[in-house]
């Protein structure tokens, strides 16, 4: 089987981003965005999704982390879509629930070709994790979904620690994407859609 690989390079006046993802990897990662906690989350995505993931971003961190985080997420979504290819033979749907100590994250994904995000988190979270603004989690997911063209539902019904709340989401997202993108041995050569297109 030929590995499904996506590679995207994105350059603006604010950032330079390189993302490469192999959906059929073993979870090897090489991540560098300049935002420590974000690097940690992208590492979770690769390792728990069993995606080989390279991310190299240089951004205008002298302003803040927003552009760096956003543009990386956009490139990641585009690379994921590219790697999926024609989607023939995949499961298409995936879901995973991940506990992390006191926090719980539930993620469901449809590799539908139609971008849509539903996202809920507990209120009153600490605003920052290191240099990472926790309000960026939703924006990461919005940016990823827009470029990957998937439907994604992320729900955190409870949690107290902001680090745990965000990390549980990335771990659950990784697993849900992994399950959805895997090949279904009973549906080889079949596109999982009654419309004939995804």
Coordinates of N, CA and C in Angstrom, one line a residue:
X1 N 0.8 -1.2 0.0 CA 0.0 0.0 0.0 C 0.9 1.2 0.0
X2 N 0.6 2.2 -0.9 CA 1.3 3.4 -0.9 C 0.9 4.3 0.3
X3 N 1.9 4.8 1.0 CA 1.5 5.7 2.2 C 0.8 6.9 1.7
X4 N -0.2 7.3 2.5 CA -1.0 8.5 2.2 C -0.3 9.7 2.9
X5 N 0.3 10.5 2.1 CA 1.1 11.6 2.6 C 0.6 12.9 2.0
X6 N 0.5 13.9 2.9 CA 0.2 15.3 2.5 C 1.3 16.2 2.9
X7 N 1.6 17.1 2.0 CA 2.7 18.1 2.3 C 2.2 19.5 1.9
X8 N 2.2 20.5 2.8 CA 1.8 21.8 2.5 C 2.8 22.8 3.0
X9 N 3.2 23.7 2.2 CA 4.0 24.9 2.6 C 3.2 26.1 2.4
X10 N 3.2 26.9 3.4 CA 2.4 28.1 3.4 C 3.2 29.3 3.9
X11 N 3.3 30.4 3.1 CA 4.1 31.5 3.5 C 3.2 32.8 3.3
X12 N 3.2 33.6 4.4 CA 2.6 34.9 4.4 C 3.6 35.9 5.0
X13 N 3.1 37.2 5.1 CA 4.0 38.2 5.8 C 4.1 37.9 7.3
X14 N 3.3 37.0 7.8 CA 3.3 36.8 9.2 C 3.9 35.5 9.6
X15 N 3.8 34.5 8.7 CA 4.4 33.1 9.1 C 4.9 32.4 7.9
X16 N 5.8 31.4 8.2 CA 6.2 30.5 7.2 C 6.0 29.1 7.8
X17 N 5.2 28.3 7.1 CA 4.8 27.0 7.7 C 5.0 25.8 6.7
X18 N 5.6 24.8 7.3 CA 5.7 23.5 6.5 C 5.0 22.4 7.4
X19 N 4.1 21.7 6.8 CA 3.5 20.5 7.4 C 3.6 19.3 6.5
X20 N 4.0 18.2 7.0 CA 3.9 17.0 6.3 C 3.3 15.9 7.2
X21 N 2.4 15.2 6.7 CA 1.7 14.2 7.5 C 1.6 12.9 6.7
X22 N 1.9 11.8 7.3 CA 1.7 10.4 6.7 C 0.6 9.7 7.6
X23 N -0.5 9.5 7.0 CA -1.7 8.9 7.7 C -1.4 7.5 8.1
X24 N -0.5 6.8 7.4 CA -0.2 5.4 7.6 C 1.2 5.2 8.3
X25 N 1.5 6.2 9.2 CA 2.8 6.1 9.9 C 2.7 5.3 11.2
X26 N 3.6 5.7 12.1 CA 3.8 5.0 13.4 C 3.8 6.0 14.5
X27 N 3.5 7.2 14.3 CA 3.4 8.2 15.3 C 4.7 9.0 15.6
X28 N 5.6 9.0 14.6 CA 6.8 9.7 14.7 C 6.5 11.2 14.5
X29 N 7.0 12.1 15.3 CA 6.8 13.5 15.2 C 8.0 14.3 15.2
X30 N 8.0 15.5 14.5 CA 9.1 16.5 14.6 C 8.4 17.8 14.5
X31 N 8.2 18.4 15.7 CA 7.3 19.6 15.8 C 8.1 20.8 16.3
X32 N 7.9 21.9 15.7 CA 8.6 23.2 16.1 C 7.8 24.4 15.6
X33 N 7.0 25.0 16.5 CA 6.2 26.2 16.2 C 6.7 27.4 17.0
X34 N 7.5 27.2 18.0 CA 7.9 28.3 18.9 C 6.9 28.5 20.0
X35 N 5.8 27.8 20.0 CA 4.8 27.8 21.1 C 4.8 26.5 21.8
X36 N 5.4 26.4 23.0 CA 5.7 25.2 23.6 C 4.5 24.3 23.8
X37 N 3.4 24.8 24.4 CA 2.3 23.9 24.6 C 1.6 23.5 23.3
X38 N 1.6 24.3 22.3 CA 1.1 23.9 21.0 C 1.9 22.8 20.4
X39 N 3.2 22.9 20.5 CA 4.1 21.8 20.1 C 3.7 20.5 20.8
X40 N 3.4 20.6 22.1 CA 3.0 19.4 22.9 C 1.7 18.8 22.4
X41 N 0.8 19.7 22.0 CA -0.5 19.2 21.5 C -0.4 18.6 20.1
X42 N 0.4 19.2 19.3 CA 0.6 18.6 17.9 C 1.3 17.2 18.0
X43 N 2.2 17.1 19.0 CA 2.9 15.9 19.3 C 1.9 14.8 19.7
X44 N 0.9 15.2 20.5 CA -0.2 14.3 20.9 C -1.0 13.8 19.7
X45 N -1.2 14.8 18.8 CA -2.0 14.4 17.6 C -1.3 13.4 16.8
X46 N 0.0 13.6 16.6 CA 0.7 12.6 15.8 C 0.8 11.2 16.4
X47 N 1.2 11.3 17.7 CA 1.5 10.0 18.4 C 0.2 9.2 18.6
X48 N -0.9 9.8 19.0 CA -2.1 9.0 19.3 C -2.9 8.7 18.0
X49 N -2.6 9.5 16.9 CA -3.2 9.2 15.7 C -2.4 8.2 14.8
X50 N -1.2 7.9 15.3 CA -0.3 7.1 14.6 C 0.0 7.7 13.2
X51 N 0.0 9.0 13.2 CA 0.4 9.8 12.0 C 1.9 10.2 12.2
X52 N 2.7 10.0 11.1 CA 4.0 10.6 11.1 C 3.8 12.1 10.8
X53 N 4.2 13.0 11.7 CA 3.9 14.4 11.5 C 5.1 15.3 11.7
X54 N 5.3 16.1 10.7 CA 6.4 17.1 10.8 C 5.7 18.5 10.6
X55 N 6.0 19.4 11.6 CA 5.5 20.7 11.6 C 6.7 21.7 11.9
X56 N 6.9 22.6 11.0 CA 8.0 23.6 11.1 C 7.3 25.0 10.9
X57 N 7.2 25.8 11.9 CA 6.6 27.1 11.7 C 7.5 28.2 12.3
X58 N 7.7 29.2 11.5 CA 8.3 30.4 12.0 C 7.3 31.6 11.9
X59 N 7.0 32.2 13.0 CA 5.9 33.2 13.0 C 6.3 34.5 13.7
X60 N 5.4 35.5 13.7 CA 5.7 36.8 14.3 C 5.3 36.7 15.8
X61 N 6.1 35.9 16.5 CA 5.8 35.7 17.9 C 6.1 37.0 18.7
X62 N 6.8 37.9 18.1 CA 7.1 39.2 18.8 C 5.8 40.0 19.0
X63 N 4.8 39.6 18.1 CA 3.4 40.3 18.3 C 2.6 39.5 19.3
X64 N 2.3 38.2 19.0 CA 1.7 37.2 19.9 C 1.7 35.9 19.2
X65 N 1.0 34.9 19.7 CA 1.1 33.6 19.2 C 0.0 33.3 18.2
X66 N -1.0 34.2 18.0 CA -2.2 34.0 17.2 C -1.9 33.5 15.8
X67 N -1.1 34.3 15.0 CA -0.9 34.0 13.6 C -0.1 32.7 13.5
X68 N 0.8 32.4 14.4 CA 1.6 31.2 14.3 C 0.7 30.0 14.5
X69 N -0.2 30.0 15.5 CA -1.1 28.9 15.8 C -2.1 28.7 14.7
X70 N -2.7 29.8 14.3 CA -3.8 29.7 13.2 C -3.2 29.2 11.9
X71 N -2.1 29.8 11.4 CA -1.6 29.4 10.1 C -1.1 27.9 10.1
X72 N -0.6 27.5 11.3 CA -0.2 26.1 11.4 C -1.4 25.2 11.3
X73 N -2.5 25.5 11.9 CA -3.7 24.7 11.9 C -4.3 24.7 10.5
X74 N -4.2 25.8 9.8 CA -4.7 25.8 8.4 C -3.9 24.9 7.5
X75 N -2.6 25.0 7.6 CA -1.7 24.1 6.8 C -1.9 22.6 7.2
X76 N -2.1 22.4 8.5 CA -2.3 21.0 8.9 C -3.6 20.4 8.3
X77 N -4.7 21.2 8.3 CA -5.9 20.8 7.7 C -5.8 20.5 6.2
X78 N -5.1 21.4 5.5 CA -4.9 21.2 4.1 C -4.0 19.9 3.8
X79 N -3.0 19.7 4.6 CA -2.2 18.5 4.4 C -3.0 17.2 4.7
X80 N -3.8 17.3 5.8 CA -4.6 16.1 6.1 C -5.6 15.8 4.9
X81 N -6.2 16.8 4.4 CA -7.1 16.6 3.2 C -6.4 16.0 2.1
X82 N -5.2 16.5 1.8 CA -4.4 16.0 0.7 C -4.0 14.6 0.9
X83 N -3.7 14.2 2.1 CA -3.2 12.9 2.4 C -4.4 11.9 2.3
X84 N -5.6 12.3 2.6 CA -6.8 11.4 2.5 C -7.0 11.0 1.1
X85 N -6.7 11.8 0.1 CA -6.9 11.4 -1.3 C -8.3 11.2 -1.6
X86 N -8.7 10.1 -2.3 CA -10.1 9.9 -2.8 C -11.0 9.3 -1.8
X87 N -10.4 8.9 -0.6 CA -11.2 8.4 0.5 C -11.9 7.1 0.2
X88 N -11.5 6.4 -0.9 CA -12.1 5.1 -1.2 C -11.6 4.1 -0.2
X89 N -12.6 3.3 0.4 CA -12.2 2.2 1.3 C -12.0 2.6 2.8
X90 N -12.2 3.9 3.1 CA -12.0 4.3 4.5 C -13.3 4.1 5.3
X91 N -13.1 4.1 6.7 CA -14.3 4.0 7.5 C -15.2 5.3 7.4
X92 N -14.5 6.4 7.2 CA -15.2 7.7 7.1 C -15.6 8.3 8.5
X93 N -16.2 7.6 9.4 CA -16.6 8.0 10.7 C -15.7 7.5 11.7
X94 N -15.5 8.4 12.7 CA -14.7 7.9 13.9 C -15.1 8.7 15.1
X95 N -14.9 8.0 16.3 CA -15.2 8.7 17.5 C -14.3 8.1 18.6
X96 N -14.1 9.0 19.6 CA -13.3 8.5 20.7 C -13.6 9.4 22.0
X97 N -13.6 8.8 23.1 CA -13.7 9.5 24.4 C -12.5 9.2 25.2
X98 N -11.9 10.3 25.6 CA -10.6 10.2 26.4 C -10.7 10.9 27.7
X99 N -10.4 10.2 28.8 CA -10.3 10.8 30.1 C -8.9 11.3 30.4
X100 N -8.7 12.4 31.0 CA -7.4 12.8 31.5 C -7.5 13.3 32.9
X101 N -7.3 12.5 33.8 CA -7.5 12.8 35.2 C -9.0 13.2 35.4
X102 N -9.2 14.5 35.8 CA -10.6 14.9 36.1 C -11.3 15.4 34.9
X103 N -10.7 15.4 33.7 CA -11.3 15.9 32.5 C -11.7 14.8 31.6
X104 N -12.7 15.1 30.7 CA -13.2 14.1 29.8 C -13.5 14.8 28.4
X105 N -13.0 14.3 27.4 CA -13.2 14.8 26.0 C -13.8 13.8 25.1
X106 N -14.9 14.2 24.4 CA -15.6 13.3 23.5 C -15.5 13.9 22.1
X107 N -15.0 13.2 21.1 CA -14.8 13.7 19.8 C -15.4 12.7 18.8
X108 N -16.2 13.3 17.8 CA -16.7 12.5 16.8 C -16.4 13.2 15.5
X109 N -16.0 12.5 14.4 CA -15.6 13.1 13.2 C -16.3 12.4 12.0
X110 N -16.6 13.1 11.0 CA -17.1 12.6 9.7 C -16.2 13.2 8.6
X111 N -15.5 12.4 7.9 CA -14.6 12.9 6.8 C -15.5 13.1 5.6
X112 N -16.4 14.1 5.7 CA -17.5 14.2 4.8 C -17.3 15.1 3.6
X113 N -16.3 15.9 3.6 CA -16.1 16.9 2.6 C -16.9 18.2 2.8
X114 N -17.6 18.2 4.0 CA -18.4 19.4 4.4 C -17.9 19.9 5.7
X115 N -17.3 21.1 5.7 CA -16.7 21.6 7.0 C -17.8 22.1 8.0
X116 N -17.7 21.5 9.2 CA -18.6 22.0 10.2 C -18.0 21.6 11.6
X117 N -18.1 22.6 12.5 CA -17.5 22.4 13.8 C -18.6 22.6 14.9
X118 N -18.7 21.7 15.9 CA -19.4 22.0 17.1 C -18.4 21.8 18.2
X119 N -18.2 22.8 19.1 CA -17.2 22.7 20.1 C -17.7 23.3 21.4
X120 N -17.6 22.5 22.5 CA -18.0 23.0 23.8 C -16.9 22.6 24.8
X121 N -16.6 23.6 25.7 CA -15.6 23.4 26.8 C -16.3 23.9 28.1
X122 N -15.7 23.5 29.3 CA -16.2 24.1 30.5 C -15.9 25.6 30.6
X123 N -16.7 26.4 31.2 CA -16.5 27.8 31.4 C -15.5 28.0 32.6
X124 N -14.9 29.1 32.6 CA -14.0 29.5 33.7 C -12.7 28.9 33.7
X125 N -12.2 28.5 32.5 CA -10.9 27.9 32.4 C -9.8 29.0 32.6
X126 N -8.6 28.6 33.1 CA -7.5 29.5 33.2 C -7.2 30.0 31.8
X127 N -6.9 31.3 31.6 CA -6.8 31.9 30.3 C -5.6 31.5 29.5
X128 N -4.5 31.1 30.2 CA -3.2 30.8 29.6 C -2.6 29.5 30.1
X129 N -2.0 28.8 29.1 CA -1.1 27.7 29.5 C 0.2 28.0 28.9
X130 N 1.2 28.5 29.7 CA 2.4 29.0 29.2 C 2.1 30.3 28.3
X131 N 2.5 30.2 27.1 CA 2.2 31.3 26.1 C 1.0 31.0 25.3
X132 N 0.3 29.9 25.6 CA -0.8 29.4 24.8 C -2.1 30.0 25.4
X133 N -2.8 30.8 24.5 CA -4.1 31.3 24.9 C -5.2 30.2 24.7
X134 N -5.8 29.8 25.8 CA -6.7 28.7 25.7 C -7.9 28.9 24.7
X135 N -8.2 30.2 24.4 CA -9.3 30.5 23.5 C -8.9 30.1 22.1
X136 N -7.6 29.8 21.8 CA -7.2 29.4 20.5 C -7.5 27.9 20.2
X137 N -7.9 27.2 21.2 CA -8.2 25.8 20.9 C -9.4 25.7 19.9
X138 N -10.4 26.4 20.2 CA -11.6 26.4 19.2 C -11.1 26.9 17.9
X139 N -10.3 27.9 17.8 CA -9.8 28.5 16.6 C -9.0 27.5 15.8
X140 N -8.2 26.8 16.5 CA -7.4 25.7 15.8 C -8.3 24.7 15.2
X141 N -9.3 24.3 15.9 CA -10.3 23.3 15.3 C -11.0 23.9 14.2
X142 N -11.5 25.2 14.3 CA -12.2 25.9 13.2 C -11.3 25.9 11.9
X143 N -10.0 26.3 12.1 CA -9.1 26.4 11.0 C -8.8 25.0 10.3
X144 N -8.6 24.0 11.2 CA -8.3 22.7 10.7 C -9.5 22.1 9.9
X145 N -10.7 22.3 10.5 CA -11.9 21.8 9.9 C -12.2 22.5 8.5
X146 N -11.9 23.8 8.4 CA -12.2 24.5 7.2 C -11.3 24.0 6.1
X147 N -10.1 23.7 6.3 CA -9.2 23.2 5.3 C -9.3 21.7 5.1
X148 N -9.5 20.9 6.1 CA -9.6 19.5 6.0 C -11.0 19.1 5.4
X149 N -11.9 20.0 5.5 CA -13.3 19.8 5.0 C -13.9 18.5 5.6
X150 N -14.0 18.6 6.9 CA -14.6 17.5 7.7 C -15.6 18.1 8.7
X151 N -16.5 17.3 9.2 CA -17.4 17.6 10.2 C -16.8 17.1 11.5
X152 N -16.8 18.0 12.5 CA -16.1 17.6 13.8 C -16.9 18.1 15.0
X153 N -17.2 17.2 15.9 CA -17.9 17.6 17.1 C -17.0 17.2 18.3
X154 N -16.7 18.3 19.1 CA -15.8 18.1 20.2 C -16.5 18.6 21.5
X155 N -16.6 17.8 22.5 CA -17.4 18.1 23.6 C -16.6 17.7 24.9
X156 N -16.4 18.7 25.8 CA -15.8 18.4 27.1 C -16.8 18.7 28.1
X157 N -17.5 17.7 28.6 CA -18.6 17.9 29.6 C -18.1 18.4 30.9
X158 N -16.9 18.0 31.3 CA -16.4 18.5 32.6 C -14.8 18.4 32.6
X159 N -14.3 19.2 33.5 CA -12.9 19.3 33.7 C -12.5 20.5 34.5
X160 N -11.4 20.5 35.2 CA -11.0 21.7 36.0 C -9.7 22.3 35.5
X161 N -8.7 21.4 35.2 CA -7.4 21.9 34.9 C -7.3 22.2 33.4
X162 N -6.9 23.4 33.0 CA -7.0 23.8 31.6 C -6.0 22.9 30.7
X163 N -4.9 22.6 31.3 CA -3.9 21.7 30.5 C -4.6 20.4 30.2
X164 N -5.3 19.8 31.2 CA -5.9 18.5 31.0 C -7.1 18.6 30.0
X165 N -7.9 19.7 30.1 CA -9.0 19.9 29.2 C -8.6 20.0 27.8
X166 N -7.6 20.8 27.5 CA -7.1 20.9 26.1 C -6.4 19.7 25.6
X167 N -5.6 19.1 26.4 CA -4.8 17.9 26.0 C -5.8 16.7 25.7
X168 N -6.8 16.6 26.5 CA -7.8 15.5 26.3 C -8.4 15.6 24.9
X169 N -8.7 16.9 24.5 CA -9.3 17.1 23.2 C -8.4 16.7 22.1
X170 N -7.1 17.0 22.2 CA -6.2 16.7 21.1 C -6.0 15.2 21.0
X171 N -5.9 14.5 22.2 CA -5.8 13.0 22.2 C -7.0 12.4 21.6
X172 N -8.2 12.8 22.0 CA -9.4 12.2 21.4 C -9.6 12.5 19.9
X173 N -9.2 13.8 19.5 CA -9.2 14.1 18.1 C -8.3 13.2 17.3
X174 N -7.1 12.9 17.8 CA -6.1 12.1 17.2 C -6.7 10.7 16.9
X175 N -7.3 10.1 18.0 CA -7.9 8.8 17.8 C -9.1 8.7 16.9
X176 N -9.9 9.7 17.0 CA -11.1 9.8 16.1 C -10.7 9.9 14.7
X177 N -9.7 10.8 14.4 CA -9.2 10.9 13.0 C -8.6 9.6 12.5
X178 N -7.8 9.0 13.4 CA -7.2 7.7 13.0 C -8.2 6.7 12.6
X179 N -9.2 6.5 13.5 CA -10.2 5.5 13.2 C -11.0 5.8 11.9
X180 N -11.3 7.1 11.7 CA -12.1 7.5 10.5 C -11.3 7.3 9.2
X181 N -10.0 7.5 9.3 CA -9.1 7.5 8.1 C -8.6 6.1 7.8
X182 N -8.8 5.1 8.7 CA -8.3 3.8 8.5 C -9.1 3.1 7.4
X183 N -8.5 2.1 6.8 CA -9.2 1.3 5.7 C -10.1 0.3 6.3
X184 N -11.3 0.2 5.8 CA -12.3 -0.9 6.2 C -12.0 -2.1 5.4
X185 N -11.6 -3.2 5.9 CA -11.3 -4.4 5.1 C -12.6 -5.0 4.4
X186 N -13.7 -4.6 4.9 CA -15.0 -5.1 4.3 C -15.5 -4.2 3.2
X187 N -14.8 -3.0 3.0 CA -15.2 -2.0 2.0 C -14.1 -1.6 1.1
X188 N -13.3 -2.6 0.7 CA -12.2 -2.3 -0.2 C -12.7 -1.8 -1.5
X189 N -12.2 -0.7 -2.0 CA -12.6 -0.1 -3.3 C -13.9 0.6 -3.3
X190 N -14.5 0.7 -2.1 CA -15.9 1.3 -2.0 C -15.8 2.7 -1.4
X191 N -16.4 3.7 -2.0 CA -16.5 5.0 -1.4 C -17.6 5.0 -0.4
X192 N -17.3 5.4 0.9 CA -18.4 5.3 1.9 C -19.4 6.5 1.8
X193 N -20.1 6.5 0.7 CA -21.1 7.6 0.6 C -22.2 7.1 -0.4
X194 N -23.4 7.3 -0.1 CA -24.5 7.0 -1.0 C -24.6 8.0 -2.1
X195 N -24.0 9.2 -1.9 CA -24.0 10.2 -3.0 C -23.0 10.0 -4.1
X196 N -22.0 9.1 -3.8 CA -21.0 8.8 -4.8 C -19.9 9.8 -4.8
X197 N -19.8 10.7 -3.8 CA -18.8 11.7 -3.6 C -18.6 12.1 -2.2
X198 N -17.4 12.3 -1.8 CA -17.1 12.8 -0.4 C -16.2 14.0 -0.5

